[in-house]
Amino acid sequence: MRMSTSIRVSDETKAKLARLKREDESWDEFLDRLANEGSGMKAGAWKGTDKAEKAREAIERSRESFQ
């Protein structure tokens, strides 16, 4: 049995959310996706950035501080 819930948001908030929502997804699918974003790193998340190198450098500095 599927239940329905209403969530009140301002027109401004709904407009912001609508800009993020994909055309091919329902509001439920969109909110589920939004709620699950950041719940785990996806492969390739740092591709094209220097974040992996900075993380390696931070780990190395951390290891050096314990020596």
GROMACS .gro file of N, CA and C in nm:
model
  201
    1MET      N    1   0.085  -0.119   0.000
    1MET     CA    2   0.000   0.000   0.000
    1MET      C    3   0.088   0.124   0.000
    2ARG      N    4   0.068   0.209  -0.095
    2ARG     CA    5   0.147   0.331  -0.109
    2ARG      C    6   0.070   0.448  -0.049
    3MET      N    7   0.137   0.521   0.040
    3MET     CA    8   0.073   0.635   0.104
    3MET      C    9   0.127   0.763   0.043
    4SER      N   10   0.050   0.867   0.053
    4SER     CA   11   0.090   0.996  -0.002
    4SER      C   12   0.106   1.096   0.112
    5THR      N   13   0.206   1.181   0.098
    5THR     CA   14   0.232   1.285   0.197
    5THR      C   15   0.249   1.417   0.124
    6SER      N   16   0.193   1.520   0.180
    6SER     CA   17   0.211   1.654   0.124
    6SER      C   18   0.320   1.725   0.203
    7ILE      N   19   0.404   1.796   0.132
    7ILE     CA   20   0.509   1.875   0.195
    7ILE      C   21   0.491   2.019   0.148
    8ARG      N   22   0.474   2.109   0.243
    8ARG     CA   23   0.454   2.249   0.208
    8ARG      C   24   0.589   2.319   0.193
    9VAL      N   25   0.607   2.384   0.080
    9VAL     CA   26   0.726   2.465   0.056
    9VAL      C   27   0.681   2.596  -0.009
   10SER      N   28   0.762   2.697   0.005
   10SER     CA   29   0.730   2.825  -0.057
   10SER      C   30   0.743   2.812  -0.209
   11ASP      N   31   0.682   2.905  -0.280
   11ASP     CA   32   0.695   2.906  -0.426
   11ASP      C   33   0.841   2.920  -0.467
   12GLU      N   34   0.917   3.000  -0.391
   12GLU     CA   35   1.058   3.019  -0.421
   12GLU      C   36   1.136   2.888  -0.406
   13THR      N   37   1.109   2.815  -0.299
   13THR     CA   38   1.177   2.687  -0.277
   13THR      C   39   1.138   2.587  -0.385
   14LYS      N   40   1.011   2.583  -0.421
   14LYS     CA   41   0.969   2.490  -0.525
   14LYS      C   42   1.036   2.523  -0.658
   15ALA      N   43   1.051   2.650  -0.689
   15ALA     CA   44   1.117   2.690  -0.813
   15ALA      C   45   1.264   2.646  -0.813
   16LYS      N   46   1.331   2.659  -0.698
   16LYS     CA   47   1.470   2.614  -0.688
   16LYS      C   48   1.478   2.464  -0.708
   17LEU      N   49   1.388   2.390  -0.645
   17LEU     CA   50   1.388   2.244  -0.658
   17LEU      C   51   1.356   2.204  -0.802
   18ALA      N   52   1.263   2.273  -0.865
   18ALA     CA   53   1.224   2.240  -1.001
   18ALA      C   54   1.340   2.255  -1.098
   19ARG      N   55   1.431   2.350  -1.071
   19ARG     CA   56   1.548   2.366  -1.156
   19ARG      C   57   1.645   2.248  -1.143
   20LEU      N   58   1.644   2.182  -1.029
   20LEU     CA   59   1.731   2.067  -1.006
   20LEU      C   60   1.670   1.935  -1.054
   21LYS      N   61   1.539   1.931  -1.061
   21LYS     CA   62   1.467   1.809  -1.097
   21LYS      C   63   1.483   1.779  -1.246
   22ARG      N   64   1.509   1.653  -1.275
   22ARG     CA   65   1.520   1.610  -1.414
   22ARG      C   66   1.381   1.595  -1.475
   23GLU      N   67   1.371   1.621  -1.604
   23GLU     CA   68   1.241   1.613  -1.671
   23GLU      C   69   1.180   1.473  -1.667
   24ASP      N   70   1.266   1.372  -1.666
   24ASP     CA   71   1.218   1.234  -1.675
   24ASP      C   72   1.193   1.169  -1.539
   25GLU      N   73   1.196   1.245  -1.430
   25GLU     CA   74   1.172   1.185  -1.299
   25GLU      C   75   1.053   1.250  -1.229
   26SER      N   76   0.987   1.169  -1.148
   26SER     CA   77   0.876   1.220  -1.068
   26SER      C   78   0.932   1.301  -0.951
   27TRP      N   79   0.844   1.373  -0.883
   27TRP     CA   80   0.890   1.447  -0.765
   27TRP      C   81   0.942   1.350  -0.660
   28ASP      N   82   0.878   1.234  -0.645
   28ASP     CA   83   0.924   1.135  -0.549
   28ASP      C   84   1.063   1.085  -0.585
   29GLU      N   85   1.084   1.054  -0.713
   29GLU     CA   86   1.216   1.008  -0.758
   29GLU      C   87   1.322   1.116  -0.736
   30PHE      N   88   1.285   1.240  -0.766
   30PHE     CA   89   1.378   1.351  -0.748
   30PHE      C   90   1.418   1.367  -0.601
   31LEU      N   91   1.319   1.367  -0.511
   31LEU     CA   92   1.349   1.385  -0.370
   31LEU      C   93   1.430   1.268  -0.315
   32ASP      N   94   1.403   1.148  -0.363
   32ASP     CA   95   1.480   1.031  -0.322
   32ASP      C   96   1.625   1.046  -0.368
   33ARG      N   97   1.644   1.089  -0.493
   33ARG     CA   98   1.780   1.110  -0.545
   33ARG      C   99   1.852   1.217  -0.465
   34LEU      N  100   1.783   1.325  -0.437
   34LEU     CA  101   1.841   1.435  -0.361
   34LEU      C  102   1.880   1.389  -0.221
   35ALA      N  103   1.795   1.311  -0.158
   35ALA     CA  104   1.822   1.262  -0.023
   35ALA      C  105   1.938   1.165  -0.019
   36ASN      N  106   1.963   1.096  -0.129
   36ASN     CA  107   2.071   0.997  -0.133
   36ASN      C  108   2.202   1.049  -0.189
   37GLU      N  109   2.202   1.170  -0.244
   37GLU     CA  110   2.326   1.227  -0.295
   37GLU      C  111   2.422   1.247  -0.179
   38GLY      N  112   2.545   1.215  -0.202
   38GLY     CA  113   2.644   1.230  -0.097
   38GLY      C  114   2.646   1.116   0.001
   39SER      N  115   2.562   1.014  -0.023
   39SER     CA  116   2.559   0.901   0.069
   39SER      C  117   2.667   0.799   0.035
   40GLY      N  118   2.752   0.835  -0.054
   40GLY     CA  119   2.863   0.749  -0.091
   40GLY      C  120   2.934   0.810  -0.210
   41MET      N  121   3.061   0.789  -0.215
   41MET     CA  122   3.137   0.845  -0.326
   41MET      C  123   3.122   0.755  -0.448
   42LYS      N  124   3.100   0.815  -0.558
   42LYS     CA  125   3.089   0.740  -0.683
   42LYS      C  126   3.225   0.735  -0.751
   43ALA      N  127   3.251   0.626  -0.819
   43ALA     CA  128   3.378   0.611  -0.890
   43ALA      C  129   3.395   0.727  -0.987
   44GLY      N  130   3.514   0.782  -0.989
   44GLY     CA  131   3.543   0.892  -1.080
   44GLY      C  132   3.500   1.028  -1.029
   45ALA      N  133   3.459   1.035  -0.904
   45ALA     CA  134   3.409   1.161  -0.850
   45ALA      C  135   3.514   1.272  -0.854
   46TRP      N  136   3.643   1.234  -0.844
   46TRP     CA  137   3.749   1.334  -0.844
   46TRP      C  138   3.818   1.347  -0.978
   47LYS      N  139   3.769   1.276  -1.079
   47LYS     CA  140   3.833   1.280  -1.210
   47LYS      C  141   3.833   1.423  -1.263
   48GLY      N  142   3.948   1.463  -1.312
   48GLY     CA  143   3.959   1.597  -1.369
   48GLY      C  144   3.985   1.706  -1.265
   49THR      N  145   4.006   1.665  -1.139
   49THR     CA  146   4.036   1.763  -1.034
   49THR      C  147   4.170   1.726  -0.970
   50ASP      N  148   4.216   1.811  -0.881
   50ASP     CA  149   4.339   1.782  -0.808
   50ASP      C  150   4.310   1.726  -0.668
   51LYS      N  151   4.185   1.688  -0.643
   51LYS     CA  152   4.147   1.641  -0.510
   51LYS      C  153   4.218   1.513  -0.470
   52ALA      N  154   4.237   1.420  -0.561
   52ALA     CA  155   4.305   1.295  -0.528
   52ALA      C  156   4.449   1.323  -0.485
   53GLU      N  157   4.517   1.409  -0.558
   53GLU     CA  158   4.656   1.442  -0.524
   53GLU      C  159   4.662   1.514  -0.389
   54LYS      N  160   4.569   1.604  -0.365
   54LYS     CA  161   4.566   1.674  -0.236
   54LYS      C  162   4.538   1.577  -0.122
   55ALA      N  163   4.453   1.479  -0.145
   55ALA     CA  164   4.425   1.378  -0.043
   55ALA      C  165   4.549   1.295  -0.015
   56ARG      N  166   4.620   1.255  -0.120
   56ARG     CA  167   4.745   1.180  -0.102
   56ARG      C  168   4.847   1.260  -0.022
   57GLU      N  169   4.858   1.389  -0.055
   57GLU     CA  170   4.952   1.475   0.017
   57GLU      C  171   4.914   1.489   0.164
   58ALA      N  172   4.786   1.502   0.192
   58ALA     CA  173   4.739   1.513   0.331
   58ALA      C  174   4.768   1.384   0.408
   59ILE      N  175   4.750   1.271   0.344
   59ILE     CA  176   4.780   1.142   0.408
   59ILE      C  177   4.928   1.132   0.438
   60GLU      N  178   5.009   1.171   0.343
   60GLU     CA  179   5.154   1.167   0.362
   60GLU      C  180   5.198   1.258   0.477
   61ARG      N  181   5.143   1.379   0.481
   61ARG     CA  182   5.175   1.471   0.592
   61ARG      C  183   5.133   1.412   0.725
   62SER      N  184   5.019   1.348   0.726
   62SER     CA  185   4.969   1.285   0.849
   62SER      C  186   5.062   1.175   0.895
   63ARG      N  187   5.106   1.092   0.800
   63ARG     CA  188   5.198   0.982   0.833
   63ARG      C  189   5.332   1.036   0.884
   64GLU      N  190   5.380   1.143   0.823
   64GLU     CA  191   5.506   1.202   0.864
   64GLU      C  192   5.497   1.257   1.006
   65SER      N  193   5.382   1.309   1.043
   65SER     CA  194   5.368   1.369   1.176
   65SER      C  195   5.372   1.263   1.286
   66PHE      N  196   5.350   1.136   1.251
   66PHE     CA  197   5.354   1.028   1.350
   66PHE      C  198   5.491   0.960   1.356
   67GLN      N  199   5.580   0.998   1.271
   67GLN     CA  200   5.713   0.935   1.270
   67GLN      C  201   5.808   1.002   1.365
   0.00000   0.00000   0.00000
